mmCIF file of C-alpha atoms in Angstrom:
data_model
loop_
_atom_site.group_PDB
_atom_site.id
_atom_site.type_symbol
_atom_site.label_atom_id
_atom_site.label_comp_id
_atom_site.label_asym_id
_atom_site.label_seq_id
_atom_site.Cartn_x
_atom_site.Cartn_y
_atom_site.Cartn_z
ATOM 1 C CA MET A 1 0.000 0.000 0.000
ATOM 2 C CA TRP A 2 1.146 3.548 -0.727
ATOM 3 C CA SER A 3 1.843 6.048 2.021
ATOM 4 C CA THR A 4 -0.891 8.590 2.791
ATOM 5 C CA SER A 5 1.557 11.084 4.318
ATOM 6 C CA HIS A 6 2.755 14.171 2.480
ATOM 7 C CA PRO A 7 5.391 13.001 -0.025
ATOM 8 C CA LEU A 8 7.448 16.207 0.062
ATOM 9 C CA PHE A 9 7.800 16.597 3.816
ATOM 10 C CA THR A 10 9.039 14.095 6.362
ATOM 11 C CA SER A 11 7.541 13.891 9.834
ATOM 12 C CA SER A 12 10.324 16.129 11.142
ATOM 13 C CA GLY A 13 9.156 18.884 8.776
ATOM 14 C CA THR A 14 12.213 18.797 6.541
ATOM 15 C CA THR A 15 11.755 18.758 2.797
ATOM 16 C CA ARG A 16 12.595 15.830 0.578
ATOM 17 C CA ASN A 17 13.212 15.879 -3.205
ATOM 18 C CA VAL A 18 12.544 19.624 -3.449
ATOM 19 C CA ALA A 19 14.452 22.778 -2.724
ATOM 20 C CA ALA A 20 13.911 23.998 0.826
ATOM 21 C CA GLU A 21 10.842 26.191 1.212
ATOM 22 C CA PRO A 22 11.123 29.505 2.994
ATOM 23 C CA GLY A 23 9.610 29.910 6.424
ATOM 24 C CA SER A 24 6.139 31.126 5.573
ATOM 25 C CA ASN A 25 3.213 30.350 3.339
ATOM 26 C CA SER A 26 2.792 34.036 2.455
ATOM 27 C CA GLU A 27 6.369 34.183 1.131
ATOM 28 C CA PHE A 28 5.709 31.107 -0.996
ATOM 29 C CA LEU A 29 2.505 32.691 -2.379
ATOM 30 C CA ARG A 30 4.306 35.949 -3.208
ATOM 31 C CA ARG A 31 6.993 34.072 -5.164
ATOM 32 C CA HIS A 32 4.363 31.987 -6.918
ATOM 33 C CA ALA A 33 2.361 35.130 -7.740
ATOM 34 C CA ARG A 34 5.427 36.753 -9.341
ATOM 35 C CA ARG A 35 5.794 33.688 -11.604
ATOM 36 C CA LEU A 36 2.115 33.903 -12.517
ATOM 37 C CA VAL A 37 2.412 37.626 -13.352
ATOM 38 C CA ARG A 38 5.248 36.831 -15.768
ATOM 39 C CA SER A 39 3.173 34.053 -17.333
ATOM 40 C CA GLY A 40 0.074 36.264 -17.522
ATOM 41 C CA ARG A 41 2.007 38.949 -19.408
ATOM 42 C CA ASP A 42 3.623 36.474 -21.800
ATOM 43 C CA ALA A 43 3.081 36.928 -25.543
ATOM 44 C CA GLN A 44 2.327 33.228 -25.969
ATOM 45 C CA PRO A 45 -1.395 32.617 -25.425
ATOM 46 C CA SER A 46 -0.672 29.128 -24.043
ATOM 47 C CA LYS A 47 1.199 30.730 -21.126
ATOM 48 C CA ALA A 48 -0.911 33.842 -20.590
ATOM 49 C CA LEU A 49 -4.473 32.564 -20.978
ATOM 50 C CA PRO A 50 -4.527 30.048 -18.100
ATOM 51 C CA VAL A 51 -3.535 32.802 -15.655
ATOM 52 C CA LEU A 52 -5.925 35.335 -17.159
ATOM 53 C CA ARG A 53 -8.814 32.841 -17.046
ATOM 54 C CA ARG A 54 -8.168 32.242 -13.351
ATOM 55 C CA ILE A 55 -8.244 35.988 -12.694
ATOM 56 C CA ILE A 56 -11.595 36.266 -14.467
ATOM 57 C CA ASP A 57 -12.976 33.105 -12.784
ATOM 58 C CA THR A 58 -12.197 34.454 -9.304
ATOM 59 C CA GLY A 59 -13.887 37.782 -10.060
ATOM 60 C CA VAL A 60 -10.784 39.914 -9.554
ATOM 61 C CA MET A 61 -11.579 41.901 -12.719
ATOM 62 C CA PRO A 62 -15.288 41.245 -13.308
ATOM 63 C CA GLU A 63 -15.630 44.106 -15.759
ATOM 64 C CA LEU A 64 -13.321 42.409 -18.281
ATOM 65 C CA SER A 65 -13.697 39.331 -20.447
ATOM 66 C CA VAL A 66 -10.746 37.021 -21.025
ATOM 67 C CA THR A 67 -10.325 38.546 -24.487
ATOM 68 C CA ASP A 68 -10.294 42.077 -23.053
ATOM 69 C CA LEU A 69 -7.817 41.124 -20.342
ATOM 70 C CA TYR A 70 -5.560 39.395 -22.870
ATOM 71 C CA ALA A 71 -5.471 42.621 -24.903
ATOM 72 C CA VAL A 72 -4.262 44.593 -21.852
ATOM 73 C CA ARG A 73 -2.247 41.799 -20.202
ATOM 74 C CA ASP A 74 0.787 44.103 -19.910
ATOM 75 C CA THR A 75 -1.119 45.984 -17.189
ATOM 76 C CA LEU A 76 -1.408 42.841 -15.031
ATOM 77 C CA GLN A 77 0.033 43.562 -11.591
ATOM 78 C CA LEU A 78 1.183 41.490 -8.645
ATOM 79 C CA LYS A 79 -1.771 42.732 -6.567
ATOM 80 C CA HIS A 80 -4.219 41.227 -9.084
ATOM 81 C CA VAL A 81 -2.593 37.807 -8.924
ATOM 82 C CA LEU A 82 -2.241 37.870 -5.126
ATOM 83 C CA HIS A 83 -5.930 38.729 -4.851
ATOM 84 C CA MET A 84 -6.724 35.814 -7.196
ATOM 85 C CA LEU A 85 -4.663 33.405 -5.098
ATOM 86 C CA GLY A 86 -6.365 34.588 -1.927
ATOM 87 C CA ARG A 87 -9.774 33.949 -3.447
ATOM 88 C CA GLU A 88 -8.733 30.544 -4.777
ATOM 89 C CA LEU A 89 -7.739 29.617 -1.230
ATOM 90 C CA GLY A 90 -11.179 30.561 0.062
ATOM 91 C CA PHE A 91 -10.475 34.016 1.450
ATOM 92 C CA ALA A 92 -12.242 37.243 0.468
ATOM 93 C CA GLY A 93 -8.994 38.471 -1.070
ATOM 94 C CA TRP A 94 -5.282 38.898 -0.454
ATOM 95 C CA GLU A 95 -5.660 41.123 2.626
ATOM 96 C CA ALA A 96 -7.592 38.437 4.514
ATOM 97 C CA CYS A 97 -5.384 35.678 3.140
ATOM 98 C CA LYS A 98 -2.061 37.224 4.194
ATOM 99 C CA GLN A 99 -3.327 37.655 7.770
ATOM 100 C CA GLU A 100 -4.275 33.971 8.107
ATOM 101 C CA ILE A 101 -2.218 31.923 5.656
ATOM 102 C CA ASP A 102 0.920 31.666 7.807
ATOM 103 C CA ARG A 103 -1.157 29.989 10.528
ATOM 104 C CA CYS A 104 -2.320 27.303 8.077
ATOM 105 C CA GLY A 105 -0.499 24.072 7.333
ATOM 106 C CA ALA A 106 1.843 23.841 4.354
ATOM 107 C CA GLU A 107 -0.499 21.300 2.726
ATOM 108 C CA MET A 108 -2.934 24.136 1.983
ATOM 109 C CA LEU A 109 -0.571 25.266 -0.781
ATOM 110 C CA ASP A 110 -0.056 21.843 -2.367
ATOM 111 C CA ARG A 111 -2.089 22.858 -5.416
ATOM 112 C CA TYR A 112 0.489 25.543 -6.188
ATOM 113 C CA ARG A 113 3.414 23.228 -5.480
ATOM 114 C CA PHE A 114 1.828 20.804 -7.928
ATOM 115 C CA GLU A 115 1.574 23.636 -10.513
ATOM 116 C CA GLN A 116 5.287 24.266 -10.086
ATOM 117 C CA GLY A 117 6.084 20.604 -10.715
ATOM 118 C CA GLN A 118 7.264 19.799 -7.195
ATOM 119 C CA PHE A 119 5.406 16.468 -7.248
ATOM 120 C CA GLY A 120 6.899 15.560 -10.622
ATOM 121 C CA ASP A 121 9.067 12.763 -9.209
ATOM 122 C CA PHE A 122 6.015 10.879 -7.973
ATOM 123 C CA ARG A 123 3.422 8.809 -9.779
ATOM 124 C CA GLN A 124 0.118 10.620 -10.226
ATOM 125 C CA ASN A 125 -3.418 9.365 -10.636
ATOM 126 C CA TRP A 126 -6.039 11.957 -11.684
ATOM 127 C CA PHE A 127 -9.702 12.030 -10.629
ATOM 128 C CA SER A 128 -12.637 14.172 -11.744
ATOM 129 C CA ASP A 129 -13.418 15.205 -8.169
ATOM 130 C CA GLU A 130 -12.006 14.981 -4.655
ATOM 131 C CA PRO A 131 -14.625 12.555 -3.201
ATOM 132 C CA THR A 132 -13.791 10.009 -5.911
ATOM 133 C CA ALA A 133 -10.080 10.455 -5.183
ATOM 134 C CA ARG A 134 -10.637 9.978 -1.421
ATOM 135 C CA GLU A 135 -12.621 6.809 -2.074
ATOM 136 C CA TRP A 136 -9.797 5.465 -4.248
ATOM 137 C CA GLN A 137 -7.251 6.512 -1.606
ATOM 138 C CA GLN A 138 -8.977 4.369 1.045
ATOM 139 C CA GLN A 139 -8.277 1.295 -1.066
ATOM 140 C CA ASN A 140 -4.917 2.223 -2.569
ATOM 141 C CA GLY A 141 -3.265 4.897 -0.435
ATOM 142 C CA GLY A 142 -1.569 7.968 -1.861
ATOM 143 C CA TYR A 143 -1.600 11.621 -0.946
ATOM 144 C CA ILE A 144 -4.516 13.639 -2.384
ATOM 145 C CA VAL A 145 -4.032 17.126 -3.773
ATOM 146 C CA ALA A 146 -7.158 19.052 -4.767
ATOM 147 C CA TYR A 147 -6.598 20.882 -8.037
ATOM 148 C CA GLY A 148 -9.548 23.079 -8.911
ATOM 149 C CA LYS A 149 -12.568 20.794 -9.250
ATOM 150 C CA GLN A 150 -10.309 17.817 -9.867
ATOM 151 C CA ALA A 151 -7.957 15.918 -7.584
ATOM 152 C CA VAL A 152 -4.745 14.010 -8.058
ATOM 153 C CA ALA A 153 -3.381 11.155 -5.964
ATOM 154 C CA ILE A 154 0.360 11.497 -5.478
ATOM 155 C CA LEU A 155 1.867 8.047 -5.122
ATOM 156 C CA ALA A 156 5.174 7.814 -3.262
ATOM 157 C CA ASP A 157 6.890 4.422 -3.156
#
């Protein structure tokens, strides 16, 4: 059976198979947001559109369509992406998120670690929703990471 513990962190809290993370979740989110800003401003639609769609989906810029935002993507700022990340994490926005996120466990940010490829060394099994993934996990083990409406089981040997 596969382990159900977090595959990137040992029980002592040290990282394994990834570069050491800085001390706080808010620092991690700021670095991740800077990467997303660069991607959102990119001239290649395949890099820019996923970020811009997320901004629209979270209601950060409700007055714009994805097409409109793509046309003015050079104006995308760090504050827009931080606000998007805060909303994706279930907060009203970045202000509320930055006050609480450092008190949350590191596993709350696994979706973003997954985006960055930090689980790339592990086998992955995708599911259409988290309840289906949890049901599969009970039989087979693995570590579940929610990714939007989907979920992925990370399988560490």
